[in-house]
PDB file of C-alpha atoms in Angstrom:
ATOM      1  CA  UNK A 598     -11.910  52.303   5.755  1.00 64.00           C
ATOM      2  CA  UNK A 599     -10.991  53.233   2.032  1.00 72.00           C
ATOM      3  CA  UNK A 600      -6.956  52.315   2.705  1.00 83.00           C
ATOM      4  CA  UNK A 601      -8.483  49.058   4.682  1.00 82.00           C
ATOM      5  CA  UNK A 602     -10.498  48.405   1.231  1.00 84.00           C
ATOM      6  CA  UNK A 603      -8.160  49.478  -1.152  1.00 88.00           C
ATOM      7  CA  UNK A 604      -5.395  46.971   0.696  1.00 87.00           C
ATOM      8  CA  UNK A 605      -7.788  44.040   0.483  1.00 86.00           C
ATOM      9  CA  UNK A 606      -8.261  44.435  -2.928  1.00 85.00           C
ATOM     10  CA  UNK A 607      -4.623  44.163  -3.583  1.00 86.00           C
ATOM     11  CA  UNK A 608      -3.690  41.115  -1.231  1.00 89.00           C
ATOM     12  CA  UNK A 609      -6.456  39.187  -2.375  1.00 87.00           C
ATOM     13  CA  UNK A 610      -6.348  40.114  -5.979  1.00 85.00           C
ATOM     14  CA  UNK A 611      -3.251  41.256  -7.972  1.00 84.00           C
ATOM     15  CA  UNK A 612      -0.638  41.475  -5.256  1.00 87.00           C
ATOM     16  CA  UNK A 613      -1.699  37.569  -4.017  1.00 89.00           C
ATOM     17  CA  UNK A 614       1.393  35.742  -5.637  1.00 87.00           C
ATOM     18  CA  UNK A 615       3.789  38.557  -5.256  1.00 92.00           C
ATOM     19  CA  UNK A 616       3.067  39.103  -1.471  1.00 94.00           C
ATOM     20  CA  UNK A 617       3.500  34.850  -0.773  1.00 93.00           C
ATOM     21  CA  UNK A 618       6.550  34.584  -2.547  1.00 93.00           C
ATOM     22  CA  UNK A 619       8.122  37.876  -1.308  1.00 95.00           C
ATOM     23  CA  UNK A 620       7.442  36.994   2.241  1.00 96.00           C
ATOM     24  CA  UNK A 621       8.533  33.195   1.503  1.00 95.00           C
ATOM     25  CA  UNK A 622      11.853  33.792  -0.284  1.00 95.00           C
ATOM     26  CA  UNK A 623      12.851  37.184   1.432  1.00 96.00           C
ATOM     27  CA  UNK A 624      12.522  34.908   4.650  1.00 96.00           C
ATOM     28  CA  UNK A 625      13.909  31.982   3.291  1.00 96.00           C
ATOM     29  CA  UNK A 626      17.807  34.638   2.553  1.00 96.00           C
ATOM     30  CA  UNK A 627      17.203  36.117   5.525  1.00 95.00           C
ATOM     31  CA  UNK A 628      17.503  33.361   7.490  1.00 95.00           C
ATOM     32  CA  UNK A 629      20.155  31.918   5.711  1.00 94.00           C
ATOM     33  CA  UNK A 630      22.359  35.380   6.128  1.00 94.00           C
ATOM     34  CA  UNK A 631      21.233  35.132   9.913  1.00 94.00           C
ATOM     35  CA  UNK A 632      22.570  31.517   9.565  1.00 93.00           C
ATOM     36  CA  UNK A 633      26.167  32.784   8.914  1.00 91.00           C
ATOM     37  CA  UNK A 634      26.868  33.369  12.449  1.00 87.00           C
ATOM     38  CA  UNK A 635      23.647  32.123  14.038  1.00 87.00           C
ATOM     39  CA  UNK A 636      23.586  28.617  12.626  1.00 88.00           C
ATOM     40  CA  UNK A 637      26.538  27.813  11.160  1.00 88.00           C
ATOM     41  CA  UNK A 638      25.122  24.399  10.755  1.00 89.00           C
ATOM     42  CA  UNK A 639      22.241  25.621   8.187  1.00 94.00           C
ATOM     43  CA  UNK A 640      22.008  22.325   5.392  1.00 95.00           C
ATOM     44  CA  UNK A 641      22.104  24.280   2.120  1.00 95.00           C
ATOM     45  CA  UNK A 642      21.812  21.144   0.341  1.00 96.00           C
ATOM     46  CA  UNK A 643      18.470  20.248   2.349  1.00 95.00           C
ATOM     47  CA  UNK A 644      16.809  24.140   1.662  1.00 95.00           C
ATOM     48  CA  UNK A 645      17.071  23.788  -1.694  1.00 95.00           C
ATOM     49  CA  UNK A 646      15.564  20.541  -2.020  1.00 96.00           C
ATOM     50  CA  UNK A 647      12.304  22.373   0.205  1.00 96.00           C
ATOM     51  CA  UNK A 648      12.638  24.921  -2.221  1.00 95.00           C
ATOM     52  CA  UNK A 649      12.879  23.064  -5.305  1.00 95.00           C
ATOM     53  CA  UNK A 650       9.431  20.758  -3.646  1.00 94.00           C
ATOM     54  CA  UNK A 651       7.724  24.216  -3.264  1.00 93.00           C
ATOM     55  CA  UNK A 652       8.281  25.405  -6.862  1.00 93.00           C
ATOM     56  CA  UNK A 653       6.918  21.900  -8.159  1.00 92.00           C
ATOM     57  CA  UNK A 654       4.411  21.855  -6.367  1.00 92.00           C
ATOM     58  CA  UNK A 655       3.119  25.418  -7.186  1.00 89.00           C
ATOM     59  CA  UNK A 656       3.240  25.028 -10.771  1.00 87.00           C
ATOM     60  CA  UNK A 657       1.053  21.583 -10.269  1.00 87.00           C
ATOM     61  CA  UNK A 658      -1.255  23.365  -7.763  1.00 84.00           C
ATOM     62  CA  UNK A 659      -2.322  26.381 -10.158  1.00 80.00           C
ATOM     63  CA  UNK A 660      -5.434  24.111 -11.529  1.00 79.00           C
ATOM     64  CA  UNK A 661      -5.573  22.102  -8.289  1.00 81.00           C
ATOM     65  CA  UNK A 662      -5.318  23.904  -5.556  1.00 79.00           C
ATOM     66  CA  UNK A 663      -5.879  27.634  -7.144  1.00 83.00           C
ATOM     67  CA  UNK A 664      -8.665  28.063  -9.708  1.00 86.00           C
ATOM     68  CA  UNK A 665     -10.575  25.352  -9.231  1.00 90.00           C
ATOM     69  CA  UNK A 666     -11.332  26.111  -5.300  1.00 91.00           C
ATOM     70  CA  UNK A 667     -11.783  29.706  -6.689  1.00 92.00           C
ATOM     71  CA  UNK A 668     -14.311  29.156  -8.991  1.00 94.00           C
ATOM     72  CA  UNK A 669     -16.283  26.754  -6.656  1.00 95.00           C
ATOM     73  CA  UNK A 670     -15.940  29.483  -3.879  1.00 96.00           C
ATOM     74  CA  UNK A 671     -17.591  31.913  -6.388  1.00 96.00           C
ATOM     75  CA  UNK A 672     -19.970  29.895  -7.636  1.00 96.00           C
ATOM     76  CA  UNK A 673     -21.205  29.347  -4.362  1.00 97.00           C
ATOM     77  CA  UNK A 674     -20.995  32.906  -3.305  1.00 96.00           C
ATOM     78  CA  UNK A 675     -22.521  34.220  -6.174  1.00 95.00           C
ATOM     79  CA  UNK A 676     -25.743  31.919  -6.232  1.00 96.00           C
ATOM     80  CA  UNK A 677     -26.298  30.610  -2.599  1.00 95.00           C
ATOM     81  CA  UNK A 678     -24.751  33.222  -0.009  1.00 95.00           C
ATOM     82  CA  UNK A 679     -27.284  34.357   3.357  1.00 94.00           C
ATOM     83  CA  UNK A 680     -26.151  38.018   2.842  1.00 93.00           C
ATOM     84  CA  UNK A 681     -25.683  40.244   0.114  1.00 87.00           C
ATOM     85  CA  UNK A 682     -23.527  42.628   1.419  1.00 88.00           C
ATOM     86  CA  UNK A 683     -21.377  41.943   4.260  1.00 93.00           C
ATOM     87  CA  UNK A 684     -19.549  44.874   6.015  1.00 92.00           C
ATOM     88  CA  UNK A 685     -16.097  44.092   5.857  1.00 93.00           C
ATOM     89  CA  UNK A 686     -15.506  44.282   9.463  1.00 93.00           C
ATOM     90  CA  UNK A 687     -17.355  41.408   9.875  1.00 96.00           C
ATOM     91  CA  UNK A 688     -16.111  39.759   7.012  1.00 96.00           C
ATOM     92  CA  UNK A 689     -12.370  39.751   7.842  1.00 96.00           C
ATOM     93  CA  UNK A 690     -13.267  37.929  11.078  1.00 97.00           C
ATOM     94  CA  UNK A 691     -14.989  35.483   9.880  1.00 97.00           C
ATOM     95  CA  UNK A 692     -12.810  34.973   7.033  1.00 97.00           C
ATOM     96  CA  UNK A 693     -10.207  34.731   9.298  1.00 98.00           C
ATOM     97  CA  UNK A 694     -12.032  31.949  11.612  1.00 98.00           C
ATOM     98  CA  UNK A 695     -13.342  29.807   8.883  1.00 98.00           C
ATOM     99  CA  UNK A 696     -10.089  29.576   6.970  1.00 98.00           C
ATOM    100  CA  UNK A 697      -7.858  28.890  10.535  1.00 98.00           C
ATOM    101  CA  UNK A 698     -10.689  25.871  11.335  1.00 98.00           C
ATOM    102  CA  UNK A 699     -10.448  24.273   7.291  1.00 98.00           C
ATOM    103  CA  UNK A 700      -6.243  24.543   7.889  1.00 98.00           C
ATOM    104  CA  UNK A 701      -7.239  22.565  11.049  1.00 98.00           C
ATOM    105  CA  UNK A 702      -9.137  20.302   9.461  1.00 98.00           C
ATOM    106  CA  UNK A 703      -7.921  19.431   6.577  1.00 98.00           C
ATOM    107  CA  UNK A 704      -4.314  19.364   8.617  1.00 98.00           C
ATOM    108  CA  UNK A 705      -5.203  16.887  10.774  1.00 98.00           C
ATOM    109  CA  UNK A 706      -7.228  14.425   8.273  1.00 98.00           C
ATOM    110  CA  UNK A 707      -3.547  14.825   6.340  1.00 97.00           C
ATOM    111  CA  UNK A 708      -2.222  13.190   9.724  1.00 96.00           C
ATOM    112  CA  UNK A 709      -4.730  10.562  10.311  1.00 96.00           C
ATOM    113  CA  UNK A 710      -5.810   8.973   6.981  1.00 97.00           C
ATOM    114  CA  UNK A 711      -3.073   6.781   5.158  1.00 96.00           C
ATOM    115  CA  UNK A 712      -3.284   8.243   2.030  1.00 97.00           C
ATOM    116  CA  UNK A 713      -3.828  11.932   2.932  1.00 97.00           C
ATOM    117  CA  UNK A 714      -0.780  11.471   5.007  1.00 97.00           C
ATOM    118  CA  UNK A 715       1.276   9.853   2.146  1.00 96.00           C
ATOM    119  CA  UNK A 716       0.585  13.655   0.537  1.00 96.00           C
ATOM    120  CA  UNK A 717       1.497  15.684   2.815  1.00 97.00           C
ATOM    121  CA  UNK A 718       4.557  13.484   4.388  1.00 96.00           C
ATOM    122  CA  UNK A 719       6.328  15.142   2.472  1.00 96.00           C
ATOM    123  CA  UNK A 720       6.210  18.617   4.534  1.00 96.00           C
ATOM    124  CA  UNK A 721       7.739  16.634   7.430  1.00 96.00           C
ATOM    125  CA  UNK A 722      10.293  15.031   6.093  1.00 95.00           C
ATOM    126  CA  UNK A 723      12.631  17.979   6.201  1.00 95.00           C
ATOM    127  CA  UNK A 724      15.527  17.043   9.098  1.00 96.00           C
ATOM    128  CA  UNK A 725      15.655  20.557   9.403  1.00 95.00           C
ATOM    129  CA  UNK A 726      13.140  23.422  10.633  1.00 97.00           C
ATOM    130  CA  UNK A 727      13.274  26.223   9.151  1.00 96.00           C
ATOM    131  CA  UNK A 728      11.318  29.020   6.637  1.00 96.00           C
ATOM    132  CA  UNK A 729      12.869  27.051   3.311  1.00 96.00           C
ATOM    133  CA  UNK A 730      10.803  23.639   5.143  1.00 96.00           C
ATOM    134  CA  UNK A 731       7.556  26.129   5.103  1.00 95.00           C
ATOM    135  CA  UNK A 732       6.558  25.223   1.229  1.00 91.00           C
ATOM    136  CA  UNK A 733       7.598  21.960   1.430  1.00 93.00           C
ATOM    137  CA  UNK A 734       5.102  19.973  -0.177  1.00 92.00           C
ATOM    138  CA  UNK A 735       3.440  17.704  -2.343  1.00 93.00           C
ATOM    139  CA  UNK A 736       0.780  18.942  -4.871  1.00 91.00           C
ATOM    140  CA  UNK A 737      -2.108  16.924  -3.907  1.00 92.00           C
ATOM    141  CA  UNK A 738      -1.707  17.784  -0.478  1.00 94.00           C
ATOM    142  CA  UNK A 739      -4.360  20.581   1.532  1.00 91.00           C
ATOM    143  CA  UNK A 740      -6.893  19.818  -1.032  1.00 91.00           C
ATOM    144  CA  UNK A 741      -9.784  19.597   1.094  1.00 94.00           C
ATOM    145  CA  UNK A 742      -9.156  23.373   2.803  1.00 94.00           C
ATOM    146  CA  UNK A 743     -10.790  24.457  -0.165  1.00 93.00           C
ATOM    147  CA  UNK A 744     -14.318  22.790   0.455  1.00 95.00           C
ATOM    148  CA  UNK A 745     -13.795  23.568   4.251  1.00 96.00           C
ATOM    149  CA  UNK A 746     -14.119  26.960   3.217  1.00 96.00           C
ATOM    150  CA  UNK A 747     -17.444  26.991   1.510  1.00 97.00           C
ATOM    151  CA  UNK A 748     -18.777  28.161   4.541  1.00 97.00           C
ATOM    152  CA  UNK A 749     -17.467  31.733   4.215  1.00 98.00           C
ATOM    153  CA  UNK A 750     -18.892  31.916   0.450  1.00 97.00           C
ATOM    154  CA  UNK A 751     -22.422  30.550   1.865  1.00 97.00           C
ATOM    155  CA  UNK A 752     -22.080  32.925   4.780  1.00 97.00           C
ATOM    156  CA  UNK A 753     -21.489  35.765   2.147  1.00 96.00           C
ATOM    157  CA  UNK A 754     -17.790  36.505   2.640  1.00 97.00           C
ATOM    158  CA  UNK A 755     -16.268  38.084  -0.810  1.00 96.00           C
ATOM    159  CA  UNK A 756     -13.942  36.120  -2.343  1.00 96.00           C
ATOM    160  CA  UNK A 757     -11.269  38.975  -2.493  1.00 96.00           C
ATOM    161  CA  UNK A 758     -11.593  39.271   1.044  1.00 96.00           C
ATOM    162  CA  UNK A 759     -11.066  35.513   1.861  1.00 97.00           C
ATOM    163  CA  UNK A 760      -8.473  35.489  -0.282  1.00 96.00           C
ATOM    164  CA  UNK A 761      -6.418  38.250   1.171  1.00 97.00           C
ATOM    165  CA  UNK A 762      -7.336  36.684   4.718  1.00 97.00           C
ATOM    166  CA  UNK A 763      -5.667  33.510   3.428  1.00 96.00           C
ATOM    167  CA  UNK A 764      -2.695  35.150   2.023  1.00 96.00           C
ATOM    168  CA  UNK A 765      -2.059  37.084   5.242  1.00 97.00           C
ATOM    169  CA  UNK A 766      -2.383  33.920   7.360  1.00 97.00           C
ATOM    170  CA  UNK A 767      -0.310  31.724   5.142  1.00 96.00           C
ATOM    171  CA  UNK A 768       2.283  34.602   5.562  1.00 97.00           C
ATOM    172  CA  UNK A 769       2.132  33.989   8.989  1.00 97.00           C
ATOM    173  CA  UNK A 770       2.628  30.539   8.363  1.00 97.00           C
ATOM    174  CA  UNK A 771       5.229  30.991   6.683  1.00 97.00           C
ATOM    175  CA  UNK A 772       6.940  32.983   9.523  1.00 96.00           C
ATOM    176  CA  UNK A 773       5.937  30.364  12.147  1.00 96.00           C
ATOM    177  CA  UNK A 774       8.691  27.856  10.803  1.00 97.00           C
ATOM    178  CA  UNK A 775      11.630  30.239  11.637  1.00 96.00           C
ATOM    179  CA  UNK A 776      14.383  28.987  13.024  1.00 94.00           C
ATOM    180  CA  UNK A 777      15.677  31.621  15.066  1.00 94.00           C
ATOM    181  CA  UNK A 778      12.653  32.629  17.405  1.00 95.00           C
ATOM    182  CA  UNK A 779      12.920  31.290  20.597  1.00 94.00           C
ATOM    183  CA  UNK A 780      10.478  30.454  23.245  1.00 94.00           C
ATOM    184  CA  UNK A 781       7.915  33.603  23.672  1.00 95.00           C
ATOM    185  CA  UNK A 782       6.318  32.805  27.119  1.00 94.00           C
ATOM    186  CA  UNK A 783       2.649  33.092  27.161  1.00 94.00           C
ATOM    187  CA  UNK A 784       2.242  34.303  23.684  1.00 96.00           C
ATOM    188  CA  UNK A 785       3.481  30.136  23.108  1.00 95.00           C
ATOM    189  CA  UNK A 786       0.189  29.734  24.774  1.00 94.00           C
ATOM    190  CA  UNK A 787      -1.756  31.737  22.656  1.00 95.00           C
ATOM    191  CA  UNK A 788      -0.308  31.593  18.979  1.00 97.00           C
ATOM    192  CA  UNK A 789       0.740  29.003  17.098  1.00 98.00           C
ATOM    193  CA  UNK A 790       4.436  30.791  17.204  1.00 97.00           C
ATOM    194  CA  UNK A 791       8.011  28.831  15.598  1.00 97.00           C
ATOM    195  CA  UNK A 792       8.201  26.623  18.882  1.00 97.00           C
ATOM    196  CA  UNK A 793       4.589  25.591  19.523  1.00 97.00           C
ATOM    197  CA  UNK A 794       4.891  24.503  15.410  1.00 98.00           C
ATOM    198  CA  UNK A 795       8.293  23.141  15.898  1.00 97.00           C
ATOM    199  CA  UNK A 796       6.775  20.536  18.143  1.00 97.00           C
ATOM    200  CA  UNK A 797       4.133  19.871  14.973  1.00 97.00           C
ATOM    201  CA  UNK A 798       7.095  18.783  13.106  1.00 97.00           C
ATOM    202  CA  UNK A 799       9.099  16.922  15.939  1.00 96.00           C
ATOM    203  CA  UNK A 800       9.059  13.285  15.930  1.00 93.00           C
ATOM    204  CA  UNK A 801       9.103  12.198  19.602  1.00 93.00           C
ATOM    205  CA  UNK A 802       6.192  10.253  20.880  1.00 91.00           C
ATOM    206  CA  UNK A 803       4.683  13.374  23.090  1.00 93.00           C
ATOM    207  CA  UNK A 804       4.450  15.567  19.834  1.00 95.00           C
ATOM    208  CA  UNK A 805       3.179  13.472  17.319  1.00 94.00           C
ATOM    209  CA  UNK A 806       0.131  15.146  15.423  1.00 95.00           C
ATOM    210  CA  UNK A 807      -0.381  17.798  17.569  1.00 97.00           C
ATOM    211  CA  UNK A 808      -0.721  21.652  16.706  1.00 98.00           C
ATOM    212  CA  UNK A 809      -2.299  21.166  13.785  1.00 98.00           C
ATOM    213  CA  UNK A 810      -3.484  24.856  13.214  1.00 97.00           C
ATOM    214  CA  UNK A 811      -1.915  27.968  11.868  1.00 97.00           C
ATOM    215  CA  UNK A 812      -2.207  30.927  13.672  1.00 98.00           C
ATOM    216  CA  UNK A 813      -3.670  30.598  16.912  1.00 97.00           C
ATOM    217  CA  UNK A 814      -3.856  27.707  19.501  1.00 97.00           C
ATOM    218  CA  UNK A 815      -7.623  28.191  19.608  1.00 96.00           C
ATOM    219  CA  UNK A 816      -8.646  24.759  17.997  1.00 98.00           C
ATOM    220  CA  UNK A 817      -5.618  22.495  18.766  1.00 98.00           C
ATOM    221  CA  UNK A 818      -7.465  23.332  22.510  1.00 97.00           C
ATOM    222  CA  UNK A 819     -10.861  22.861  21.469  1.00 97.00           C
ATOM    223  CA  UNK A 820     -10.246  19.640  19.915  1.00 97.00           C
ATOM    224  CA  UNK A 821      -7.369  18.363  22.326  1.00 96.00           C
ATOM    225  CA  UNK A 822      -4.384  17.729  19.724  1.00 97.00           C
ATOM    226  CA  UNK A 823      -2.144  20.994  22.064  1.00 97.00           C
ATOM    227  CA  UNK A 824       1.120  20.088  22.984  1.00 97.00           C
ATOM    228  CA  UNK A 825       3.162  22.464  24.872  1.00 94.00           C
ATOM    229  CA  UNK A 826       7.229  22.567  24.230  1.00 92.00           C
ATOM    230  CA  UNK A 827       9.148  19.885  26.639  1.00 88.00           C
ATOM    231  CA  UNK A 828      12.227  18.166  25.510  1.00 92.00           C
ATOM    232  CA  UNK A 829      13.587  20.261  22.370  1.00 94.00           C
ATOM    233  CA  UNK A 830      11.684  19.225  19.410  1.00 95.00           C
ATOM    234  CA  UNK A 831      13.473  17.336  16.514  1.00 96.00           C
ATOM    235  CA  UNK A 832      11.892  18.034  13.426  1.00 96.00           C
ATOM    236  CA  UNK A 833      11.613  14.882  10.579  1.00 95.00           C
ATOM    237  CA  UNK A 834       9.800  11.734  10.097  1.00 93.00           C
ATOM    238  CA  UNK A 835       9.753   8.875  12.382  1.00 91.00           C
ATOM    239  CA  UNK A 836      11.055   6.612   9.551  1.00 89.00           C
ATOM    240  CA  UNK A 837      13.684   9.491   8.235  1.00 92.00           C
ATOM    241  CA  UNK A 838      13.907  10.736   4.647  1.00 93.00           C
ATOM    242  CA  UNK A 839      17.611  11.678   3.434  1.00 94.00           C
ATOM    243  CA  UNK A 840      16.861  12.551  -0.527  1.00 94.00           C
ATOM    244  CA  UNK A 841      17.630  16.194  -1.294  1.00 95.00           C
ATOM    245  CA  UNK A 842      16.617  15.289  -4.391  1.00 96.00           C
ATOM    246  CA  UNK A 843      13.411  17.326  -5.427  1.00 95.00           C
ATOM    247  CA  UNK A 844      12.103  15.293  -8.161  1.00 94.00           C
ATOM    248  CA  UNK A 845      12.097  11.955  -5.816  1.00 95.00           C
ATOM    249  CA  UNK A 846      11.611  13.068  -2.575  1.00 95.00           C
ATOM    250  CA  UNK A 847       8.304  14.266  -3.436  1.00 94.00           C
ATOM    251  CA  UNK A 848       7.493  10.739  -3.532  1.00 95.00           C
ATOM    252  CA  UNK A 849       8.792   9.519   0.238  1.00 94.00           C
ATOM    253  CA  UNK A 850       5.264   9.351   1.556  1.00 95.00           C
ATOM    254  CA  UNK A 851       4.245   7.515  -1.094  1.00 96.00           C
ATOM    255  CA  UNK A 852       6.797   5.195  -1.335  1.00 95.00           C
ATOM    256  CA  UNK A 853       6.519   4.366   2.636  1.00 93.00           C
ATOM    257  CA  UNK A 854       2.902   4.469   2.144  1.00 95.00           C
ATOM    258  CA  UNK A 855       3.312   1.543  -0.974  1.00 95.00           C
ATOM    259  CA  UNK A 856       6.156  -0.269   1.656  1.00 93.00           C
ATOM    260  CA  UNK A 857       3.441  -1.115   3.929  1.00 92.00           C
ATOM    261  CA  UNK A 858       0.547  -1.700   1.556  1.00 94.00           C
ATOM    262  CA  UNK A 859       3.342  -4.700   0.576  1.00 94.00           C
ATOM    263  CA  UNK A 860       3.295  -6.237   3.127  1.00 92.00           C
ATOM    264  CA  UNK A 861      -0.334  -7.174   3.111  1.00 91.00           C
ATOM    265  CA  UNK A 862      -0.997 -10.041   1.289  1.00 89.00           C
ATOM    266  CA  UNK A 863      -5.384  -9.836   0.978  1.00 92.00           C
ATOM    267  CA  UNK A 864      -6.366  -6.869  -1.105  1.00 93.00           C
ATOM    268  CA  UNK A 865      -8.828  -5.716   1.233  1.00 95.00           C
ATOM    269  CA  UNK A 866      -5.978  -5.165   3.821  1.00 94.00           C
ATOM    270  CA  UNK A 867      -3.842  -3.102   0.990  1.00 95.00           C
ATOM    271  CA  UNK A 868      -6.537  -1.500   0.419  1.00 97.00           C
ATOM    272  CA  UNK A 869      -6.846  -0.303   4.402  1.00 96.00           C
ATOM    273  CA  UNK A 870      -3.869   1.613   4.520  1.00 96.00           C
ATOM    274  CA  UNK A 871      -4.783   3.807   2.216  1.00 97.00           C
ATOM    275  CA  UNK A 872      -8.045   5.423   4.460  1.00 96.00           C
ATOM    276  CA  UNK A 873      -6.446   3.860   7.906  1.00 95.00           C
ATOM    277  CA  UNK A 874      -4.160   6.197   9.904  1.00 93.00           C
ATOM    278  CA  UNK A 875      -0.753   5.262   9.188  1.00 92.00           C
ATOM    279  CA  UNK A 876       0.525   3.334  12.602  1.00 89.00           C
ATOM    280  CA  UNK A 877      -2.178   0.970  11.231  1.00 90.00           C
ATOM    281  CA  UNK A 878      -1.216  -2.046  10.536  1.00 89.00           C
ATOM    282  CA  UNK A 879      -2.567  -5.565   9.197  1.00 88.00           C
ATOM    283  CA  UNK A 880      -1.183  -7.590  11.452  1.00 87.00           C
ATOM    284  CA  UNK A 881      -0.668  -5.449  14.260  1.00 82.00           C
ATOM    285  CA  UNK A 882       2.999  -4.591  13.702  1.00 79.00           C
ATOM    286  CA  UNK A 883       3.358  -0.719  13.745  1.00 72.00           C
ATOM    287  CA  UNK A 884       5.700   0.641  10.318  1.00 66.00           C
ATOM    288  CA  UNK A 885       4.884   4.684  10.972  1.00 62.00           C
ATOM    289  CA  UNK A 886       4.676   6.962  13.834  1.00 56.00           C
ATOM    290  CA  UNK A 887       5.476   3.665  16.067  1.00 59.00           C
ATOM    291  CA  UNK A 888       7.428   5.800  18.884  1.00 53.00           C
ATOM    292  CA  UNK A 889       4.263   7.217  19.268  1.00 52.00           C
ATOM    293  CA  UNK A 890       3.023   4.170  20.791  1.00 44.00           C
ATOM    294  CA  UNK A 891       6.278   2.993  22.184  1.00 44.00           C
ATOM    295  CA  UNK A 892       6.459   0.748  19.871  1.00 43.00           C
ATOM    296  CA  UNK A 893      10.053   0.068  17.711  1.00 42.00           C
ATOM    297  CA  UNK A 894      10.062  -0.394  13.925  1.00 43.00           C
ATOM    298  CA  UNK A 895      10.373  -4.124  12.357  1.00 38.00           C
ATOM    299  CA  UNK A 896      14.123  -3.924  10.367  1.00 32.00           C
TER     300      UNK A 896
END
């Protein structure tokens, strides 16, 4: 119980940063060294673009997305939670179940609403699947897993201890984007493993926002977004995104996102797209996601 303890404390205090960005970059050159002979066709020129979008976006999230959902979660934990002190065997499970339903949450709202989706675009607009695609992101995207969360502090869940839940989760998620796992049989149907999340990134019409969650399939079932692996996925955007620039392709959602508010000539309609999901349209001709309908894309 002491190790147990003693590891918490690390992962969810000191150790937080180092353990995310050992796991993320010793996966991202292991997979590339893999890719030597594996995948000779590994684009170099698109990893470091994910890479470069994931170091930008840290540095802009530290405020965002790090101390400012921290001292909320404290605040709430230190004036309003039900117990005072929580055994930690029950507080690691519930940790764990709160955080994996605000990932599914706040994942799928990033799918549905316009400008929520302009955000976190961005993570799918990689061509490519693979652990360097796993930070890809935008800095104002995920923002609402950290009032999702609240529960846990109201509940009475320590911060550490949520904290090293959600490091050891987003590990996972950072392994679930690998490239070289292949289909794993009924765990596929239990875990959110590299396939079932490959089809989260695909862009055919059957996988479009589906397996929203990170670590288990628990949710995607509950809520009915599962999709189970049929045709090989292919990972990227409906509308594709070739920049491997990081300082403007952070900016792809948005810029498809401001491509169809143009075309709206009333204000009120402009004004739609940016809380409408994004095969919405004015006038009824689909600009995103259109495959998913069947639909084909006005030139």
């Amino acid at each position: 119980m002491e190790s147990l303890q003693a590891a918490i404390e690390f992962v969810g205090g000191p150790g937080t940063l180092w353990v995310l960005a050992g796991v993320y970059f010793g996966s991202v050159i292991l997979e590339r060294l893999w890719a030597i002979r594996g995948n000779p066709e590994y684009d170099n020129a698109d990893a470091l673009c994910s890479i470069g979008l994931n170091l930008i976006s840290s540095v802009l999230n530290l405020v965002i997305a790090i101390l400012v959902p921290l001292a909320l979660y404290v605040l709430v934990f230190d004036n309003l939670r039900l117990v005072g002190d929580l055994s930690l065997w029950l507080a690691i499970p519930l940790a764990f179940i709160i955080h994996e339903l605000a990932y599914y949450w706040d994942h799928r709202l990033g799918h549905r609403v316009g400008l929520l989706w302009a955000f976190h675009a961005i993570h799918h607009s990689s061509n490519e699947f693979n652990h360097s695609t796993a930070a890809r992101g935008f800095f104002l995207d995920g923002q609402l897993k950290g009032l999702f969360a609240l529960p846990a502090a109201f509940i009475g869940v320590d911060p550490v201890v949520f904290i090293a839940v959600s490091v050891l989760t987003n590990s996972y998620g950072i392994w679930n984007h690998a490239s070289y796992v292949p289909r794993l049989g009924w765990v596929d149907r239990t875990l959110m493993t590299p396939k079932m999340h490959k089809v989260h990134h695909a862009n055919q019409p059957q996988y479009i926002d589906r397996n929203y969650s990170q670590v288990t399939l628990i949710f995607d079932r509950l809520f009915g977004s599962i999709a189970h692996i049929e045709e090989e996925p292919d990972p990227g955007l409906v509308k594709r995104v070739y920049d491997n620039n990081p300082f403007t392709a952070q900016f792809a959602g948005l810029k498809q996102l401001k491509d169809r508010m143009d075309t709206a000539g009333d204000w009120r309609d402009k004004l739609a797209y940016l809380w409408r999901p994004p095969e919405w349209s004015h006038d009824g001709i689909c600009r995103s996601d259109c495959a998913k309908y069947g639909n084909v894309s006005p030139a």
